[in-house]
Amino acid sequence: MKVKASAPAKVILFGEHAVVYGQPAIAVAIDKRATVTLTSKNNNTEKKEIVLKALDLKLEATINLHSGKNVILANHHDKIVEATAKIIEVMKERHDADWPESMEITIVSQIPRGAGLGSSAAISVASTAALATAAGIQLSKDEISSIAFEAERIHHGTPSGIDNTISTFGGAVYFKRPEVKNFSIPSFSLIIGDTKKERETKKVVLGVKERKERLPHIYNPLLDVFGNLVDEALQVLTTEPLELETLGHLFNVNQGLLNAIGVSSLELEQLIWASRNAGALGAKLTGAGAGGSMIALIETKKEQNVSEAIKNAGGEPLTVSIDTKGVITEEME
Ligand code: PMV
């Protein structure tokens, strides 16, 4: 048997961090994917195992399929191995999953890691879909997302769930736990600027938590403003004709709030201001911040200018379009 599953990256347009505290956020899936190929290996069924390979990450590890939890690290420690073991464990618990043979899983991803683009969620969603198909289990998209969420906990500690949701469903999503609303998004142009400074979402989220505990009277009202801003942005995004300038202004206001809670960085600010000065209608960091990526809303005619400005400011520009498919699974043999 050979199964291939892939899932898209995402950008959070509005509301990152506040979404961890129950406020809404809006995210879109983008056309960069993580692909998981699963091949069954006819060997000794007494010792069923998964060999997990992510060659770009120089990762090769073996997971014992009988216990699911028992991870044997054949190369170096990586959260992806732990997250895959978690997916197996949850599928066994919730769906009585069983795999007839040993398997090899290869992960290939177009999504830079630690860049705020949901790389871990895309891998978890694609792995869940591939493993379910290999076990002969039909999972709904809600179930795929929910299992991938358990893997996201391994990566990020207290994830909001927005990353696994958008990567599973694709398109655009308004996410306010437990409400998830897919909506159709008008066409507009976005440029991503990657600072190429990797950071751990878990640490940045923890920093916000600590500051919020120290300064609740400052942070709690700020989080409410994040929520108001996201609701306003939803209004703008679902009203025709699209008011691009207002949307751009809301990007800038959102960046101001993210700055206020201490998650921006010099590298991000440099790319954000370079984009604004080159004619972007608005720019903000996306994802956890403290490095990672920013996004700029642009009119198509400004694409070249903004892209060059990001490059000159030390970042890596990436022009993306919206992915509407979400997770895709193909059984090849
Ligand atoms: O940086 P990313 O892609 O892991 O996004 C994190 C988004 C946060 O809102 C900061 C955390 C979360 O779980 O929603």
mmCIF file of C-alpha atoms in Angstrom, residues 13-222:
data_model
loop_
_atom_site.group_PDB
_atom_site.id
_atom_site.type_symbol
_atom_site.label_atom_id
_atom_site.label_comp_id
_atom_site.label_asym_id
_atom_site.label_seq_id
_atom_site.Cartn_x
_atom_site.Cartn_y
_atom_site.Cartn_z
ATOM 1 C CA LEU A 13 -4.529 37.534 9.087
ATOM 2 C CA PHE A 14 -5.845 38.841 12.405
ATOM 3 C CA GLY A 15 -5.968 37.868 16.065
ATOM 4 C CA GLU A 16 -2.929 35.686 16.837
ATOM 5 C CA HIS A 17 -2.129 35.337 20.554
ATOM 6 C CA ALA A 18 -5.510 36.714 21.666
ATOM 7 C CA VAL A 19 -7.009 33.553 20.126
ATOM 8 C CA VAL A 20 -5.215 31.533 22.821
ATOM 9 C CA TYR A 21 -7.446 33.367 25.347
ATOM 10 C CA GLY A 22 -10.732 32.667 23.582
ATOM 11 C CA GLN A 23 -10.826 35.728 21.312
ATOM 12 C CA PRO A 24 -11.582 35.214 17.602
ATOM 13 C CA ALA A 25 -8.937 35.072 14.874
ATOM 14 C CA ILE A 26 -8.985 34.893 11.080
ATOM 15 C CA ALA A 27 -6.585 32.693 9.103
ATOM 16 C CA VAL A 28 -6.178 31.669 5.469
ATOM 17 C CA ALA A 29 -4.522 28.582 4.010
ATOM 18 C CA ILE A 30 -1.760 29.243 1.464
ATOM 19 C CA ASP A 31 -0.350 27.315 -1.470
ATOM 20 C CA LYS A 32 2.685 25.803 0.292
ATOM 21 C CA ARG A 33 2.252 22.201 1.448
ATOM 22 C CA ALA A 34 3.675 19.504 3.666
ATOM 23 C CA THR A 35 3.416 16.082 2.018
ATOM 24 C CA VAL A 36 3.508 12.759 3.845
ATOM 25 C CA THR A 37 4.056 9.567 1.856
ATOM 26 C CA LEU A 38 3.345 6.327 3.644
ATOM 27 C CA THR A 39 4.483 2.989 2.213
ATOM 28 C CA SER A 40 3.765 -0.327 3.857
ATOM 29 C CA LYS A 41 6.629 -2.768 4.243
ATOM 30 C CA ASN A 42 5.956 -6.491 4.202
ATOM 31 C CA ASN A 43 8.211 -7.703 6.926
ATOM 32 C CA ASN A 44 8.142 -9.275 10.329
ATOM 33 C CA THR A 45 4.658 -8.603 11.754
ATOM 34 C CA GLU A 46 5.877 -9.556 15.246
ATOM 35 C CA LYS A 47 7.786 -6.312 15.343
ATOM 36 C CA LYS A 48 5.560 -3.741 13.691
ATOM 37 C CA GLU A 49 7.175 -0.342 13.421
ATOM 38 C CA ILE A 50 7.169 2.940 11.556
ATOM 39 C CA VAL A 51 10.352 4.338 10.109
ATOM 40 C CA LEU A 52 9.880 8.092 9.929
ATOM 41 C CA LYS A 53 12.050 10.112 7.577
ATOM 42 C CA ALA A 54 12.217 13.836 6.932
ATOM 43 C CA LEU A 55 15.301 14.165 4.813
ATOM 44 C CA ASP A 56 15.280 17.992 4.681
ATOM 45 C CA LEU A 57 15.437 17.948 8.473
ATOM 46 C CA LYS A 58 17.998 15.126 8.530
ATOM 47 C CA LEU A 59 15.511 13.207 10.626
ATOM 48 C CA GLU A 60 15.184 9.443 10.738
ATOM 49 C CA ALA A 61 13.495 7.708 13.644
ATOM 50 C CA THR A 62 11.623 4.511 14.436
ATOM 51 C CA ILE A 63 8.333 4.288 16.295
ATOM 52 C CA ASN A 64 7.132 1.026 17.783
ATOM 53 C CA LEU A 65 3.630 0.467 16.405
ATOM 54 C CA HIS A 66 2.553 -1.905 19.163
ATOM 55 C CA SER A 67 2.889 0.613 21.941
ATOM 56 C CA GLY A 68 2.532 3.795 19.880
ATOM 57 C CA LYS A 69 4.121 5.655 22.785
ATOM 58 C CA ASN A 70 7.410 3.822 22.642
ATOM 59 C CA VAL A 71 9.584 6.021 20.504
ATOM 60 C CA ILE A 72 13.016 4.802 19.531
ATOM 61 C CA LEU A 73 15.151 7.664 18.349
ATOM 62 C CA ALA A 74 17.415 6.456 15.597
ATOM 63 C CA ASN A 75 18.925 9.822 14.861
ATOM 64 C CA HIS A 76 18.159 12.969 16.795
ATOM 65 C CA HIS A 77 15.317 14.113 18.968
ATOM 66 C CA ASP A 78 12.585 15.964 17.169
ATOM 67 C CA LYS A 79 9.078 16.947 18.206
ATOM 68 C CA ILE A 80 7.802 15.540 14.893
ATOM 69 C CA VAL A 81 8.592 12.018 16.143
ATOM 70 C CA GLU A 82 6.775 12.564 19.432
ATOM 71 C CA ALA A 83 3.843 14.156 17.599
ATOM 72 C CA THR A 84 3.568 11.198 15.193
ATOM 73 C CA ALA A 85 3.607 8.763 18.134
ATOM 74 C CA LYS A 86 0.821 10.863 19.692
ATOM 75 C CA ILE A 87 -1.272 10.619 16.514
ATOM 76 C CA ILE A 88 -0.924 6.816 16.574
ATOM 77 C CA GLU A 89 -1.847 6.668 20.255
ATOM 78 C CA VAL A 90 -4.959 8.855 19.810
ATOM 79 C CA MET A 91 -6.101 6.905 16.719
ATOM 80 C CA LYS A 92 -5.818 3.674 18.665
ATOM 81 C CA GLU A 93 -7.779 5.109 21.591
ATOM 82 C CA ARG A 94 -10.513 6.868 19.641
ATOM 83 C CA HIS A 95 -10.883 4.709 16.551
ATOM 84 C CA ASP A 96 -9.420 1.366 17.564
ATOM 85 C CA ALA A 97 -6.907 1.791 14.743
ATOM 86 C CA ASP A 98 -4.637 -1.031 13.766
ATOM 87 C CA TRP A 99 -2.091 -1.187 10.993
ATOM 88 C CA PRO A 100 -1.493 -4.562 9.341
ATOM 89 C CA GLU A 101 2.182 -4.029 8.531
ATOM 90 C CA SER A 102 5.255 -1.989 9.254
ATOM 91 C CA MET A 103 5.423 1.302 7.365
ATOM 92 C CA GLU A 104 7.797 3.923 6.152
ATOM 93 C CA ILE A 105 6.672 7.550 6.350
ATOM 94 C CA THR A 106 8.499 10.243 4.424
ATOM 95 C CA ILE A 107 7.814 13.903 5.097
ATOM 96 C CA VAL A 108 8.651 16.542 2.509
ATOM 97 C CA SER A 109 7.639 20.115 3.234
ATOM 98 C CA GLN A 110 7.669 23.382 1.296
ATOM 99 C CA ILE A 111 6.906 25.256 4.530
ATOM 100 C CA PRO A 112 9.816 26.807 6.434
ATOM 101 C CA ARG A 113 9.903 25.715 10.088
ATOM 102 C CA GLY A 114 9.588 28.156 12.971
ATOM 103 C CA ALA A 115 8.440 30.841 10.544
ATOM 104 C CA GLY A 116 4.869 31.325 11.785
ATOM 105 C CA LEU A 117 3.369 29.558 8.772
ATOM 106 C CA GLY A 118 1.971 26.489 10.502
ATOM 107 C CA SER A 119 4.574 23.951 9.399
ATOM 108 C CA SER A 120 4.015 21.589 12.352
ATOM 109 C CA ALA A 121 0.229 21.656 11.946
ATOM 110 C CA ALA A 122 0.451 20.879 8.217
ATOM 111 C CA ILE A 123 2.700 17.873 8.954
ATOM 112 C CA SER A 124 0.371 16.676 11.737
ATOM 113 C CA VAL A 125 -2.744 17.033 9.568
ATOM 114 C CA ALA A 126 -1.159 15.227 6.596
ATOM 115 C CA SER A 127 0.241 12.470 8.861
ATOM 116 C CA THR A 128 -3.169 11.951 10.486
ATOM 117 C CA ALA A 129 -4.874 11.662 7.102
ATOM 118 C CA ALA A 130 -2.248 9.236 5.741
ATOM 119 C CA LEU A 131 -2.233 7.035 8.850
ATOM 120 C CA ALA A 132 -6.049 6.876 8.920
ATOM 121 C CA THR A 133 -6.192 5.752 5.290
ATOM 122 C CA ALA A 134 -3.490 3.134 5.932
ATOM 123 C CA ALA A 135 -5.563 1.764 8.834
ATOM 124 C CA GLY A 136 -8.688 1.692 6.637
ATOM 125 C CA ILE A 137 -10.457 4.318 8.761
ATOM 126 C CA GLN A 138 -12.647 7.043 7.265
ATOM 127 C CA LEU A 139 -12.205 10.235 9.240
ATOM 128 C CA SER A 140 -14.256 13.407 8.824
ATOM 129 C CA LYS A 141 -12.300 16.665 8.507
ATOM 130 C CA ASP A 142 -13.370 17.549 12.059
ATOM 131 C CA GLU A 143 -11.876 14.294 13.322
ATOM 132 C CA ILE A 144 -8.625 14.795 11.389
ATOM 133 C CA SER A 145 -8.308 18.300 12.809
ATOM 134 C CA SER A 146 -9.051 17.100 16.319
ATOM 135 C CA ILE A 147 -6.359 14.372 16.223
ATOM 136 C CA ALA A 148 -3.841 16.799 14.697
ATOM 137 C CA PHE A 149 -4.668 19.175 17.573
ATOM 138 C CA GLU A 150 -3.342 16.565 20.028
ATOM 139 C CA ALA A 151 -0.093 16.492 18.037
ATOM 140 C CA GLU A 152 -0.006 20.309 18.096
ATOM 141 C CA ARG A 153 -0.069 20.180 21.887
ATOM 142 C CA ILE A 154 3.260 18.337 21.718
ATOM 143 C CA HIS A 155 4.701 21.089 19.541
ATOM 144 C CA HIS A 156 3.223 24.156 21.207
ATOM 145 C CA GLY A 157 1.960 23.324 24.697
ATOM 146 C CA THR A 158 -1.342 25.250 24.706
ATOM 147 C CA PRO A 159 -2.289 25.762 21.059
ATOM 148 C CA SER A 160 -5.531 27.549 20.249
ATOM 149 C CA GLY A 161 -6.315 24.993 17.525
ATOM 150 C CA ILE A 162 -6.423 27.527 14.686
ATOM 151 C CA ASP A 163 -3.416 26.051 12.836
ATOM 152 C CA ASN A 164 -4.710 22.465 12.603
ATOM 153 C CA THR A 165 -8.190 23.797 11.716
ATOM 154 C CA ILE A 166 -7.125 25.976 8.787
ATOM 155 C CA SER A 167 -4.665 23.376 7.500
ATOM 156 C CA THR A 168 -7.412 20.717 7.478
ATOM 157 C CA PHE A 169 -10.204 22.793 5.956
ATOM 158 C CA GLY A 170 -8.284 25.227 3.710
ATOM 159 C CA GLY A 171 -9.775 28.516 2.479
ATOM 160 C CA ALA A 172 -10.457 31.150 5.118
ATOM 161 C CA VAL A 173 -11.629 30.552 8.634
ATOM 162 C CA TYR A 174 -13.052 32.675 11.441
ATOM 163 C CA PHE A 175 -12.070 30.782 14.548
ATOM 164 C CA LYS A 176 -13.464 31.439 17.994
ATOM 165 C CA ARG A 177 -13.349 28.375 20.158
ATOM 166 C CA PRO A 178 -15.529 26.301 19.851
ATOM 167 C CA GLU A 179 -16.962 28.073 16.778
ATOM 168 C CA VAL A 180 -15.252 27.528 13.425
ATOM 169 C CA LYS A 181 -16.700 29.329 10.437
ATOM 170 C CA ASN A 182 -15.344 28.791 6.926
ATOM 171 C CA PHE A 183 -16.104 31.784 4.729
ATOM 172 C CA SER A 184 -15.311 32.689 1.151
ATOM 173 C CA ILE A 185 -12.665 35.301 0.876
ATOM 174 C CA PRO A 186 -12.437 37.959 -1.833
ATOM 175 C CA SER A 187 -9.273 38.014 -3.875
ATOM 176 C CA PHE A 188 -6.448 40.277 -2.688
ATOM 177 C CA SER A 189 -2.659 40.130 -2.809
ATOM 178 C CA LEU A 190 -0.456 39.271 0.111
ATOM 179 C CA ILE A 191 3.307 39.101 0.359
ATOM 180 C CA ILE A 192 4.967 37.167 3.156
ATOM 181 C CA GLY A 193 8.334 38.338 4.453
ATOM 182 C CA ASP A 194 10.320 35.717 6.347
ATOM 183 C CA THR A 195 12.857 37.188 8.802
ATOM 184 C CA LYS A 196 14.594 33.773 8.652
ATOM 185 C CA LYS A 197 14.882 34.020 12.419
ATOM 186 C CA GLU A 198 13.423 30.773 13.783
ATOM 187 C CA ARG A 199 11.701 30.858 17.121
ATOM 188 C CA GLU A 200 9.577 28.551 19.226
ATOM 189 C CA THR A 201 5.879 29.386 19.360
ATOM 190 C CA LYS A 202 5.664 27.767 22.789
ATOM 191 C CA LYS A 203 8.166 30.218 24.313
ATOM 192 C CA VAL A 204 6.548 33.298 22.765
ATOM 193 C CA VAL A 205 3.077 32.211 23.948
ATOM 194 C CA LEU A 206 4.480 31.604 27.427
ATOM 195 C CA GLY A 207 6.009 35.102 27.484
ATOM 196 C CA VAL A 208 2.573 36.629 26.782
ATOM 197 C CA LYS A 209 1.046 34.483 29.530
ATOM 198 C CA GLU A 210 3.623 35.669 32.076
ATOM 199 C CA ARG A 211 3.194 39.342 31.179
ATOM 200 C CA LYS A 212 -0.585 38.977 31.241
ATOM 201 C CA GLU A 213 -0.406 37.492 34.736
ATOM 202 C CA ARG A 214 1.778 40.368 35.894
ATOM 203 C CA LEU A 215 -0.332 43.089 34.235
ATOM 204 C CA PRO A 216 -3.904 41.751 33.951
ATOM 205 C CA HIS A 217 -5.506 45.225 33.939
ATOM 206 C CA ILE A 218 -3.470 46.169 30.887
ATOM 207 C CA TYR A 219 -3.541 42.849 29.029
ATOM 208 C CA ASN A 220 -7.190 41.877 29.481
ATOM 209 C CA PRO A 221 -8.617 45.041 27.884
ATOM 210 C CA LEU A 222 -6.011 44.757 25.111
#
